[in-house]
Each structure stands twice: as structure tokens, then as C-alpha cells.
Coordinates of C-alpha atoms in Angstrom, one line a residue:
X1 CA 139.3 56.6 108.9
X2 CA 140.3 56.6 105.5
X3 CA 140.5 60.6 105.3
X4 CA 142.5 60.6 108.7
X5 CA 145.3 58.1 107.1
X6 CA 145.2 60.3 104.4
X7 CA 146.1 63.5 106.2
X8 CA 148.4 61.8 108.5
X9 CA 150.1 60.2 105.5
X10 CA 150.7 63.8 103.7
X11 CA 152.2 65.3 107.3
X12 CA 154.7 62.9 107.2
X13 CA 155.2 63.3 103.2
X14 CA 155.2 67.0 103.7
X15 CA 157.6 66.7 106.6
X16 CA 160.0 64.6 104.3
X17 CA 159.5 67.0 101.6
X18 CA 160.2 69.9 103.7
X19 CA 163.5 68.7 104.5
X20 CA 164.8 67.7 100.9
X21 CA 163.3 72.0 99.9
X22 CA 165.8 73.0 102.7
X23 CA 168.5 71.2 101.0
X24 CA 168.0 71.6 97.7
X25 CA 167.1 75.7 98.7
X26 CA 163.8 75.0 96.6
X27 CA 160.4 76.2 97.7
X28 CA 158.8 73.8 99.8
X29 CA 155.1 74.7 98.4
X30 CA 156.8 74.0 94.8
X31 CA 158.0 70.7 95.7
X32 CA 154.6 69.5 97.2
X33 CA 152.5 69.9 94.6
X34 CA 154.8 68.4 92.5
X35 CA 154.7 65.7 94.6
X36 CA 151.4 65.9 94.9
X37 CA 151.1 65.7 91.2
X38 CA 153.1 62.7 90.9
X39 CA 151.8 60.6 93.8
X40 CA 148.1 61.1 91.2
X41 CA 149.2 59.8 88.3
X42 CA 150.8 56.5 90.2
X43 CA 148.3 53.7 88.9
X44 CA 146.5 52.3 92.3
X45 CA 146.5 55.0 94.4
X46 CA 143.0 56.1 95.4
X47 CA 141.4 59.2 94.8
X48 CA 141.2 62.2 97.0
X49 CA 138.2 64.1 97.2
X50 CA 138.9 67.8 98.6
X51 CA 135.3 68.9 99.7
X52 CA 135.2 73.6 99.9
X53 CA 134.0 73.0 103.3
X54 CA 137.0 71.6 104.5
X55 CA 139.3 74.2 102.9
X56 CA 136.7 77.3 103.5
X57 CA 136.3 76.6 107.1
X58 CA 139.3 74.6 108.4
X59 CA 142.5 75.5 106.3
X60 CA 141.6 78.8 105.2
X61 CA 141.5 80.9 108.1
X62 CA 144.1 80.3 110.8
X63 CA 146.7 80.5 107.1
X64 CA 145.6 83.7 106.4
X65 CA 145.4 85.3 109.5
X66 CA 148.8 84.4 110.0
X67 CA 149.8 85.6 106.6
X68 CA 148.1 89.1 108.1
X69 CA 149.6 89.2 111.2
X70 CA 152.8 88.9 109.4
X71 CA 152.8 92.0 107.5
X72 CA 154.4 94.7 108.7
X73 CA 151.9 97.6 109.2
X74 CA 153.8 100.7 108.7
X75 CA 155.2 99.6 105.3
X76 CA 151.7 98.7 104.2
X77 CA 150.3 102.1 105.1
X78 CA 153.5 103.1 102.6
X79 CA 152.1 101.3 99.7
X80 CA 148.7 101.1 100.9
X81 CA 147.4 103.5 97.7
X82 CA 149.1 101.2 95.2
X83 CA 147.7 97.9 97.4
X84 CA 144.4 99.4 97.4
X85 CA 144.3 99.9 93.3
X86 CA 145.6 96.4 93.1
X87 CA 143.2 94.7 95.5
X88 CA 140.0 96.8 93.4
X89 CA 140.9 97.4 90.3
X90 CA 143.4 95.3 89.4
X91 CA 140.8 92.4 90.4
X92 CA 138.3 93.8 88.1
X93 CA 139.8 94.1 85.2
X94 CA 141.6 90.7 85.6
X95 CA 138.3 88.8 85.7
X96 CA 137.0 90.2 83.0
X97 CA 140.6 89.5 81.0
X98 CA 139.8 86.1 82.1
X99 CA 136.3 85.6 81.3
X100 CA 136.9 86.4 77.5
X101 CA 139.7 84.4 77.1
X102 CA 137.4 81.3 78.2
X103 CA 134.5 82.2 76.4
X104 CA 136.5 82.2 73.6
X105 CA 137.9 79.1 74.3
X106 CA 135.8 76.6 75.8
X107 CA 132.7 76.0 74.1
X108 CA 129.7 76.2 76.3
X109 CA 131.6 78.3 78.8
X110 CA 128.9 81.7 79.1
X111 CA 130.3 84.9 79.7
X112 CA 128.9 85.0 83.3
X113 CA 130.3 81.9 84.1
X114 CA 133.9 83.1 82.5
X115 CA 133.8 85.8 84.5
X116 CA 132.8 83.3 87.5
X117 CA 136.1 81.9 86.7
X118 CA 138.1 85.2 86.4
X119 CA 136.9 86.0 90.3
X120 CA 138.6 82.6 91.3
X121 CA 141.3 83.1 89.3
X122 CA 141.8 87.2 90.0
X123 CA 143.5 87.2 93.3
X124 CA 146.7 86.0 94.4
X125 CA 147.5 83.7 97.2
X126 CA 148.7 85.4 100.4
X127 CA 149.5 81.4 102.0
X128 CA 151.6 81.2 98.6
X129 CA 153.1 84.5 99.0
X130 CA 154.2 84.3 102.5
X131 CA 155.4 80.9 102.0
X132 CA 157.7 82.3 99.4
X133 CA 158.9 85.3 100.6
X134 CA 159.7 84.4 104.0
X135 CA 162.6 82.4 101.8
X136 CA 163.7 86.0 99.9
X137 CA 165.2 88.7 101.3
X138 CA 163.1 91.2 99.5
X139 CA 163.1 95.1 100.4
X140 CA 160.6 95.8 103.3
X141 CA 158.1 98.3 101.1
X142 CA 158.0 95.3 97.9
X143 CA 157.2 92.6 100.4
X144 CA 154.8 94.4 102.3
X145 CA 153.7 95.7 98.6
X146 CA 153.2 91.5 97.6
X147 CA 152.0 90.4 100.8
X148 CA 149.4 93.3 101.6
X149 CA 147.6 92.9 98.2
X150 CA 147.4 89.3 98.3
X151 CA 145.7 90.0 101.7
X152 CA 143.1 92.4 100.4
X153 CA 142.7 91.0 97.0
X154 CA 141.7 87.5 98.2
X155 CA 138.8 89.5 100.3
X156 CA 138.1 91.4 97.1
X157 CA 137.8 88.4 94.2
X158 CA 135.6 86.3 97.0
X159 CA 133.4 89.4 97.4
X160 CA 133.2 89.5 93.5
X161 CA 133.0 85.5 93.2
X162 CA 130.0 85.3 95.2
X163 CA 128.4 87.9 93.0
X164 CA 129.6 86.7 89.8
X165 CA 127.7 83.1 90.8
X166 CA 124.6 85.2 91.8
X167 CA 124.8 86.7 88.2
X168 CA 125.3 83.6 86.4
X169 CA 123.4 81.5 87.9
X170 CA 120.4 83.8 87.6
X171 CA 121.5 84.3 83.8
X172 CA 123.0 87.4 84.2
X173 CA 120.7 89.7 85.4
X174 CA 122.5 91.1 88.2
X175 CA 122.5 94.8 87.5
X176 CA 126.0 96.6 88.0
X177 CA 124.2 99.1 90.7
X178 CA 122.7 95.6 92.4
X179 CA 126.3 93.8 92.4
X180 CA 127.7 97.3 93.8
X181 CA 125.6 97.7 96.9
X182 CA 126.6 93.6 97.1
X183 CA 130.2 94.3 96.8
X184 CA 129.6 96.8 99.4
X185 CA 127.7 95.5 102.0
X186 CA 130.0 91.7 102.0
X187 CA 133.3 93.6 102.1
X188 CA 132.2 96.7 104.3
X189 CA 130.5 94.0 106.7
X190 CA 133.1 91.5 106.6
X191 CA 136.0 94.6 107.3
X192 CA 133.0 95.4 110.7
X193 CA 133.0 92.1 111.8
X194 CA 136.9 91.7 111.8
X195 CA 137.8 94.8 113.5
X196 CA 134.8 93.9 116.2
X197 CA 136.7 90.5 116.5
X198 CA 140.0 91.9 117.0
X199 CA 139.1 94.3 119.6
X200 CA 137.4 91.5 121.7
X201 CA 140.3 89.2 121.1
X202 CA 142.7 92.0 122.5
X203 CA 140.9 93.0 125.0
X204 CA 140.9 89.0 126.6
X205 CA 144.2 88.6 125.9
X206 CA 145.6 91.3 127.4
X207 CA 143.8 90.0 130.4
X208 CA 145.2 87.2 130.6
X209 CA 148.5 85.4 132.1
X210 CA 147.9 81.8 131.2
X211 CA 149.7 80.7 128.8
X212 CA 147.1 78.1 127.6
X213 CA 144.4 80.2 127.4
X214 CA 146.1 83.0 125.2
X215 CA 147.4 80.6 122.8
X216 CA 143.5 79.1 123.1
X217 CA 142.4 82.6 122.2
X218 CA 144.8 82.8 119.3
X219 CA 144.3 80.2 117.8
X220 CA 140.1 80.9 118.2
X221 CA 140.6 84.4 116.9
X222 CA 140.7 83.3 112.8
X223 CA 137.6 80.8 113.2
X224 CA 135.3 83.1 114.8
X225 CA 136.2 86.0 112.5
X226 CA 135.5 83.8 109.5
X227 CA 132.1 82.1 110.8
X228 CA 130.3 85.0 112.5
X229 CA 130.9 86.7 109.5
X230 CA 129.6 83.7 107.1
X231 CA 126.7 83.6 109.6
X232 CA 125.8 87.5 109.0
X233 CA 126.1 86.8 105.5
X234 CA 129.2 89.2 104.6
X235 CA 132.9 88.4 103.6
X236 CA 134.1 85.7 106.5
X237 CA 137.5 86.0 104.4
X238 CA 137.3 89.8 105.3
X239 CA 136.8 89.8 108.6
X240 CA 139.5 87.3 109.0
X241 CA 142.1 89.4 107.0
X242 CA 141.2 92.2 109.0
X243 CA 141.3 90.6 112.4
X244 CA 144.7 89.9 111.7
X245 CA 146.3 92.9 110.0
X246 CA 144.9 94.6 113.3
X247 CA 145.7 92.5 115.5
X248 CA 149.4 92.2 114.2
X249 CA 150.0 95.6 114.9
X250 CA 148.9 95.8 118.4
X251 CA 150.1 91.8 119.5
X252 CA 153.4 93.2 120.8
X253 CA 151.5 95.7 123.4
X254 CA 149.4 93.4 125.3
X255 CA 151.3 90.3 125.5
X256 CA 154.9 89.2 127.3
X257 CA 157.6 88.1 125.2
X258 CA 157.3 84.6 126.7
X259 CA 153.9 84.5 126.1
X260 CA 154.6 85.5 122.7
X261 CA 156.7 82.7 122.4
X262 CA 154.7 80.0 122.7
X263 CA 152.0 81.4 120.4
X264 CA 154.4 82.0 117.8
X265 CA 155.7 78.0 117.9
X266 CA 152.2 77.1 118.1
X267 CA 151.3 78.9 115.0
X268 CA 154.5 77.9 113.4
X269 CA 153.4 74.1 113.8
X270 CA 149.7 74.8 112.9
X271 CA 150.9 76.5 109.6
X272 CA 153.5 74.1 108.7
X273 CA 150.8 71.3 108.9
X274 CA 147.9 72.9 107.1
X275 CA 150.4 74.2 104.0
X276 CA 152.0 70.7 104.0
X277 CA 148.4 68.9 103.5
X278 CA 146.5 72.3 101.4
X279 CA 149.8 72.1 98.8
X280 CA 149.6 68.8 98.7
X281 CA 145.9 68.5 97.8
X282 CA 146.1 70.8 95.0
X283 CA 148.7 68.5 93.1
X284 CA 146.3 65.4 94.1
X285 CA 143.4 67.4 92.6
X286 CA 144.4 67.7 89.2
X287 CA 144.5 64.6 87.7
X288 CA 141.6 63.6 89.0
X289 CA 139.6 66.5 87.6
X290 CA 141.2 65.6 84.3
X291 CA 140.2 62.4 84.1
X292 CA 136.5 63.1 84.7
X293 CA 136.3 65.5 81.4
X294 CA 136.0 64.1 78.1
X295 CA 138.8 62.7 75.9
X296 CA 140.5 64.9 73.5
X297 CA 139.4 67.9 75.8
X298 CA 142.7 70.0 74.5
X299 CA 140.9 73.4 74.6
X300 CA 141.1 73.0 78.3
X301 CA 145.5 72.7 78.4
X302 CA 145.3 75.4 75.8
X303 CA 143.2 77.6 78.2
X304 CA 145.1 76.4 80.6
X305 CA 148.3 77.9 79.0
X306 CA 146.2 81.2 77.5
X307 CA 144.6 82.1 81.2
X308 CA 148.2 82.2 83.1
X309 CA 149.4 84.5 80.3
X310 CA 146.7 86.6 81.1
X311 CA 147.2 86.8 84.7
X312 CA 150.7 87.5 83.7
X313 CA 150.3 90.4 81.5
X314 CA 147.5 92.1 83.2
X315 CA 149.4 92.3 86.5
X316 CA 152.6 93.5 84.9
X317 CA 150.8 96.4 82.5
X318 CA 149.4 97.4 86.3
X319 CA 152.5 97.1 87.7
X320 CA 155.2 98.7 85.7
X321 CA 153.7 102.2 84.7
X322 CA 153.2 102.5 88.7
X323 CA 157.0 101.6 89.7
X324 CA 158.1 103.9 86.7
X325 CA 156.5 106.7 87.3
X326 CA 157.5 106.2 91.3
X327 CA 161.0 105.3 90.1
X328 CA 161.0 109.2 88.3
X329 CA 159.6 110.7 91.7
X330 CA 162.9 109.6 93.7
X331 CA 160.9 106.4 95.3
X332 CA 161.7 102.9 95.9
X333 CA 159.6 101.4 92.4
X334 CA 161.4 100.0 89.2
X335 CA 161.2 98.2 86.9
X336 CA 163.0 94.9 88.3
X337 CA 160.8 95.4 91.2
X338 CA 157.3 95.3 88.9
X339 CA 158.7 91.9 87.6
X340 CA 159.8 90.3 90.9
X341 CA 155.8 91.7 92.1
X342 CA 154.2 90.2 89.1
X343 CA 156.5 87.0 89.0
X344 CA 155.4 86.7 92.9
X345 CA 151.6 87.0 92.0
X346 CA 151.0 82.6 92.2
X347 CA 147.9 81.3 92.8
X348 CA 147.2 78.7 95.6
X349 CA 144.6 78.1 98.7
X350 CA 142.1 80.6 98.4
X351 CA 141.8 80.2 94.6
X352 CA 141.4 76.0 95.2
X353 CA 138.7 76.8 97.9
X354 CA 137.0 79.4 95.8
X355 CA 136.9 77.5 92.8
X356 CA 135.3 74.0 94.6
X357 CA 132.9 76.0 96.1
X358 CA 131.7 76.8 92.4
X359 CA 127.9 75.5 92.4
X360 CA 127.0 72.5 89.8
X361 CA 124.7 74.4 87.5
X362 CA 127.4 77.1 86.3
X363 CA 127.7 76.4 83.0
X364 CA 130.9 74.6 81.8
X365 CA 131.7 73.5 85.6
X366 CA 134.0 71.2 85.3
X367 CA 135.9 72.6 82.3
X368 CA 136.2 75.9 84.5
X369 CA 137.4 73.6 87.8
X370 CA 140.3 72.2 85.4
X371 CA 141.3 75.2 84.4
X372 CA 141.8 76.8 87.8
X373 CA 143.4 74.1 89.1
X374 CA 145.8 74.0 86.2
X375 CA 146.4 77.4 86.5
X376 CA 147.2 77.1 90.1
X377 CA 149.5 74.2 89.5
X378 CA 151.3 76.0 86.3
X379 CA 151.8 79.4 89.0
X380 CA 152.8 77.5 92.0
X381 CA 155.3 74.9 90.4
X382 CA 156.5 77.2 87.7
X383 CA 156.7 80.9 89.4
X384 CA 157.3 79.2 92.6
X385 CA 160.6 77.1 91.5
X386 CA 161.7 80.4 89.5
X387 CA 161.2 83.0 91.4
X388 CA 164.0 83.0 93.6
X389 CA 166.4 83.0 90.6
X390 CA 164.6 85.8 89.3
X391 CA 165.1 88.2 92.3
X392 CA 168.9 87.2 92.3
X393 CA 169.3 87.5 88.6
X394 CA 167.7 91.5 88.9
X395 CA 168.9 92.2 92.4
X396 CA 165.9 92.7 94.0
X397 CA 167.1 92.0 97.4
X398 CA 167.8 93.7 100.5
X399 CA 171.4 94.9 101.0
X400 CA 173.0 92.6 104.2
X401 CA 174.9 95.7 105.3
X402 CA 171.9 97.6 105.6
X403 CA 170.4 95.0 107.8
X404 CA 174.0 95.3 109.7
X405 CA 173.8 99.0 110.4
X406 CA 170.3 98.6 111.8
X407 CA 170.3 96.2 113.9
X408 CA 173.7 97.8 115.5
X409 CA 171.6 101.3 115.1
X410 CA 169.1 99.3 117.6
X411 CA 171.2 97.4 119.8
X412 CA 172.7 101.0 120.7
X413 CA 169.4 102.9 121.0
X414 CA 168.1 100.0 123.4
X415 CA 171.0 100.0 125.2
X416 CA 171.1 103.6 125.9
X417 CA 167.2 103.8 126.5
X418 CA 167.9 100.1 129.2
X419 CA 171.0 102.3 130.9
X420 CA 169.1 106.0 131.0
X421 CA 165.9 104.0 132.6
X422 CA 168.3 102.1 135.0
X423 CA 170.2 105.6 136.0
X424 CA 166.5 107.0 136.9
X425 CA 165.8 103.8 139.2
X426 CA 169.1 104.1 140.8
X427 CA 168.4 107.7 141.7
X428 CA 165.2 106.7 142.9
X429 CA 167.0 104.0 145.1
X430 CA 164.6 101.2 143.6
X431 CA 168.0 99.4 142.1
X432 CA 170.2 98.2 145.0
X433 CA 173.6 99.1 143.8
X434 CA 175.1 95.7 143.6
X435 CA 172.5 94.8 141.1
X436 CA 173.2 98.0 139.2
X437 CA 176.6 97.5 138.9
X438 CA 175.7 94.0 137.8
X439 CA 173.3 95.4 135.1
X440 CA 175.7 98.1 134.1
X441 CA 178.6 95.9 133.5
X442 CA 177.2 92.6 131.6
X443 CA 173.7 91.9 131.9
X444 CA 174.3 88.5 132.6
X445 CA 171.8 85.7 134.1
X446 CA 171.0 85.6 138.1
X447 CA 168.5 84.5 139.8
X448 CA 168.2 87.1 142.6
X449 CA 164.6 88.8 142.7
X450 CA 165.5 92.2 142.3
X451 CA 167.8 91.5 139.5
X452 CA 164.6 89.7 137.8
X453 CA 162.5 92.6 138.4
X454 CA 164.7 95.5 137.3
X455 CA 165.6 93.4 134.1
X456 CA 161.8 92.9 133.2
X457 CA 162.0 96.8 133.1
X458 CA 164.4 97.5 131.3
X459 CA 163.8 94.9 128.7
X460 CA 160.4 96.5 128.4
X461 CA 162.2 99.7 127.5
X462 CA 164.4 98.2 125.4
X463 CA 161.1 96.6 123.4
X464 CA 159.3 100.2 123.3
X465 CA 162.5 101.8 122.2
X466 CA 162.6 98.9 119.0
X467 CA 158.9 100.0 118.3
X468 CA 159.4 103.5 118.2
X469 CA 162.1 103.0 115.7
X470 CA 160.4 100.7 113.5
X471 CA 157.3 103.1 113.2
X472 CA 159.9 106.2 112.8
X473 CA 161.0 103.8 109.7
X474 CA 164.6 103.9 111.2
X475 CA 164.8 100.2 111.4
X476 CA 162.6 97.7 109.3
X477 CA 160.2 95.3 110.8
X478 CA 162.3 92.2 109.7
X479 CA 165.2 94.0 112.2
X480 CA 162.7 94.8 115.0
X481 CA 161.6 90.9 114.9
X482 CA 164.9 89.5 114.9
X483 CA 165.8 91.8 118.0
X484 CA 162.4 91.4 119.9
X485 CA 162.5 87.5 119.7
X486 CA 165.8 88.2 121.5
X487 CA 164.2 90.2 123.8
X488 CA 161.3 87.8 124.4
X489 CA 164.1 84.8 124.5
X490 CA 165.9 86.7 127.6
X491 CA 162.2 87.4 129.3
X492 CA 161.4 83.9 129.1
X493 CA 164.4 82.7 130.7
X494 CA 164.2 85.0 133.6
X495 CA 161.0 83.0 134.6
X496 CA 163.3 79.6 134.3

């Protein structure tokens, strides 16, 4: 009962909270763990115990299978080279940037379990990053840049955590061709496992007309991706990512718009509720964690202070030399661009989960937990609050008159693809001409049958025309959303 108030009692402080980052055009993931933060050090209030479970199993995979459905998948094929080097290497040699730094540091902390540390520590947060960015108007190829290695890189560090715990746990003595073939088979399995998933999931839902049980299915999709592939004993986080990055692409070919609708608002609410209580928990966590080490512990705030440095500079030295040398090639990198990417790179969900799951006999446990957390809170609060000053102050925005010209690029295309469809029905004397002349001159709501029926058609034209442009790269996939929810908006209402 206690843990229900509890939940219930951050919903309503996240709601509140939400509201005031709105105003104040702050992040809303910022602001909670700051409040978070401060509600911990209020003498009396009770401690709150986050246990991995709960975040592995329940938060964790409806948040970032919507974070993959919302990446657009032609722009990640774009930078899917650079997000691929990112998600492996990048990874790599951050954990092992961070495992020095705390060996050095905090005495009794082994190298194994440093590097246990740098795995949690080594990926960014995609529920972080799409939080963010939906609130910056980034260009499509750096969002999708962000957002896609977030995705793969949280698969990739939980692949390498669970190793680096096998490792340290048995002293070390995982060889590098044993932890390999590990990597391997958890990620390769995982990647299995979610395509298998999304194919079934597809495959039911485009089966199905009730709007209850598709919204069942999608909101079923993320759970069973994550614990069949726990139960097989690969990457659940992989088959999750991977159920959603395919089943993002294909959503808008075996569903209606109205359909699409509803899922979408259910999702909405779902996400809103589980950021609002995860964000939360991570500024409740910290001074609890604190107060359970020693006293005069201040090697842990310097590490603290030493390890986000280090995160830092080992994703802006990947970074920059990769969005100069595109930048010289006539492509879309720069330098502004590397600093908005590495500025974007917070911590946040997956880290948390990843770092309570760490098992009580790694040595220097709870030093390590404090650390992580820290760093989480450090990256959320100050990247979070800052970053959105940062991409103003350099520019790295999206021009608004671009935006403009495509979206009146696709209201024209659609239109002439809705009127060169409807000439080919009249000729075929399936449109009576009243209702042609209807259709022809305004479009406009009725509620005769055969008005219905041709309108359904032609909006389905218009919707495959705004597809074809997206993956022609002639519009971006923030312009073909914004015009298919008005699509989907019009189909719902011809069922009214």
C-alpha cells in the first residue's frame, strides 16, 4: 500500500511539475529530478527503495520501445555507419576511460569492477534523449544521429555489463575471445528475438479492426520482446530496441489512421506516467545512497565530478574528427553539431536500472552505485537544463522556412495524387458526379456513404504519396508526421 501511495503521489507531482517545465520552457525530466532531489533531503520523509526488477521489467521496455518507434528510419540508415561506431566502439573505449578513473580513485574499487561501472555508465539514455529532443527542433539526420545511438548503445553497454559482472565476479578471468562469443551470442540473440517479435506483432495487428485489441497488442509488444528474450538468456533490451525500430517503420502500413490514433494517446499517457515516476526516482535515490556510505567519503563527489568529464571528453574526441571530416566532404557534420551530440549524450533510465542490478559482491558496490547515480543526476539536471541554450546559442536548429516549403511541397503532391486518383474513379463511373464535384471543390465533411468511401481512398493516396516522399528524403519525417496525424484526424472523423 505504501509503494502504491508512493507512485500515485509522484503522478500527481510529476503532473504538477510538468506544467510549471511548460511554463518556464525548461525540461520536464530536469525539473523532476531536481525535485526529486529536493523532496530526499526534506527531514521526515521516508525512504524510497527502487528495486532493478521494477525498472528492468516494468519501466524499461514500453519507454524504449517508444523511444524506437520514434526514430525516423531513413535518416538512421543515413547515419547508421557513424551510429554503429558509436554504439561499439565508442562504448568500449568509454568503459574502459571509466574504469581507470575509479580505480584510481576509490580505494578498493578493482579494475573489473571499474570497468563494471564504465558498462553502466557507457551508454546514453534514449528515454533521456527523446524526452529532450522532442522539445528542440534539431536537423532530422542529428536527431536521428542522437536518438539512434542511444538506441543501440543502451543494447550494447547491457551486453558488456552483463559480461563485465561475469568477469569480476569470477576475478577477472573472462578471456577476451570468451566475452566475444558472449557479446555475440546476447546481442545477435536478442537482435533474433526482436525481429521474430515484430513480425508476429505485425502480422496480428494487421489483422485486426478492434481498436482494443491493437492497442492491447501494442502495448504487449515491448514486454514480450524483453522477457522471452531474458528467458533465452540473450539481450531482452535488444530485442526490445529492435522490435520497435522495426516495427516503427512498418506501423503506418497495417494500421488505419484512427486506429493509429488511439495507440498513439495511449502510448502518450503510458510514457508521460512512467518518465514522471522513473525521473523522479532517480533524484529520490541519491541521497539515500549517500547516506549509507561512510562519512568523509569525498573521493566518491570527486569521482563523481572526474567520471562526467570523462564521459564528456571521450564522446566529443569521437565526435568531432567524424563531423569534421564530413563537414570537408560537403555533408551535414560540424563542429556545433559534435557539441550539441555530445552535450545531448545524459544519462538516465537504463543506466539507473543497470547499475541496481549490480550484484552485492562486486567490489566497492556501493561506492560504484553513488557514483552512477551522481553521474546521472549531474548529466540529467546539468546537460538537461543547458542544452537547449546551447543549440540556440550555435544554431543548431532546423530552419522554419524549410519546414514551410515542405509541408506546402506535400500538401501539393497529395493533392494532386487525391485529384489524379479521383479523375481515374470518375472515369470508371465508381464516383457519382455530385460527389466528385463535391471532392473537387472543398473536401468538406458529409455524411453520404459514397462520399465516406471515395474519401477513405483518396486519403489513402494522399498517406502513400507522404511516404514515398519521406523515403525519397524530399520531406523529413517530422513533416510526414505532422501531415499524416492530419490525415488520420480527417479518417477518424469520417467514422463519427
Amino acid at each position: 500500500m505504501h509503494s502504491v501511495a508512493t507512485v500515485l503521489a509522484l503522478v500527481v507531482l510529476a503532473t504538477a511539475v510538468a506544467t510549471t517545465a511548460d511554463r518556464l520552457k525548461a525540461p520536464a525530466p530536469s525539473l523532476l529530478v531536481l525535485v526529486g532531489l529536493g523532496l530526499a533531503l526534506i527531514p521526515g520523509v521516508p525512504d524510497v527503495e527502487v528495486t532493478p526488477n521494477v525498472v528492468s521489467l516494468v519501466v524499461l521496455p514500453p519507454l524504449l520501445y517508444a523511444a524506437a518507434t520514434d526514430v525516423s528510419s531513413r535518416e538512421l540508415r543515413a547515419v547508421l555507419g557513424r551510429v554503429a561506431g558509436l554504439a561499439f566502439g565508442l562504448v568500449l573505449v568509454t568503459a574502459a576511460a571509466v574504469a581507470v578513473v575509479v580505480w584510481l580513485l576509490l580505494p578498493g574499487v578493482t579494475p573489473a569492477a571499474g570497468f563494471v561501472l564504465g558498462a553502466v555508465l557507457a551508454s546514453t539514455d534514449p528515454v533521456a534523449v527523446s524526452a529532450l529532443g522532442r522539445r528542440l527542433a534539431l536537423p532530422p539526420r542529428l536527431l536521428a544521429l542522437v536518438q539512434g545511438e542511444s538506441l543501440l548503445n543502451d543494447a550494447t553497454s547491457l551486453v558488456m555489463f552483463r559480461i563485465a559482472v561475469a568477469g569480476a565476479v569470477a576475478g577477472g578471468t573472462l578471456s577476451v575471445t570468451g566475452a566475444t562469443g558472449r557479446f555475440l551470442g546476447l546481442a545477435g540473440g536478442g537482435a533474433t528475438v526482436g525481429v521474430a517479435v515484430a513480425i508476429c506483432a505485425g502480422f496480428l495487428r494487421s489483422r485486426t479492426e478492434d481498436p482494443v485489441l491493437e492497442t492491447v497488442l501494442a502495448l504487449v509488444t515491448p514486454y514480450a520482446a524483453y522477457v522471452l528474450g531474458e528467458a533465452l538468456n540473450v539481450s531482452g533490451v535488444t530485442a526490445v530496441v529492435l522490435a520497435g525500430l522495426v516495427l516503427g517503420a512498418r506501423t503506418r502500413r497495417f494500421t488505419s489512421g484512427p486506429l493509429r490514433l488511439q495507440v498513439a494517446a495511449v502510448y502518450d499517457v503510458l510514457v508521460f506516467l512512467l518518465e514522471s515516476v522513473v525521473f523522479a526516482l532517480i533524484g529520490l535515490q541519491l541521497p539515500l545512497l549517500v547516506r549509507r556510505l561512510p562519512a568523509g567519503r569525498t573521493d566518491v563527489a570527486i569521482a563523481i565530478v572526474a567520471v562526467t568529464a570523462v564521459l564528456l571528453l571521450t564522446r566529443l574526441a569521437a565526435l568531432l574528427p567524424a563531423a569534421l571530416v564530413s563537414g570537408r566532404r560537403g555533408g551535414s557534420g560540424t563542429a556545433a553539431g559534435a557539441a550539441v551530440a555530445t552535450w545531448a549524450g545524459t544519462r538516465g533510465v537504463v543506466p539507473l536500472a543497470a547499475a541496481l542490478s549490480m550484484p552485492l559482491n562486486i567490489p566497492g558496490r556501493p561506492q560504484l552505485l553513488v557514483v552512477a547515480t551522481g553521474v546521472i543526476v549531474v548529466t540529467l539536471v546539468v546537460q538537461g537544463l543547458t542544452l537547449a541554450p546551447l543549440v540556440r546559442r550555435l544554431g543548431v536548429t532546423r530552419d522554419p522556412q524549410a519546414d514551410q516549403e515542405e509541408e506546402a511541397l506535400a500538401r501539393h503532391r497529395t493533392a494532386v495524387a487525391a485529384l489524379s486518383r479521383l479523375e481515374e474513379l470518375v472515369d470508371l463511373e465508381a464516383a457519382p458526379p455530385p460527389v466528385a464535384v463535391r471532392l473537387r471543390a472543398d473536401l468538406s465533411a458529409s455524411t453520404t456513404a459514397d462520399y465516406r468511401r471515395l474519401r477513405r481512398e483518396l486519403l489513402a493516396v494522399e498517406a502513400a504519396e507522404l511516404l514515398r516522399l519521406s523515403e525519397t528524403g524530399q520531406i523529413s519525417e517530422p513533416v510526414r508526421r505532422r501531415l499524416q496525424r492530419g490525415l488520420d484526424l480527417e479518417e477518424a472523423a469520417l467514422d463519427e
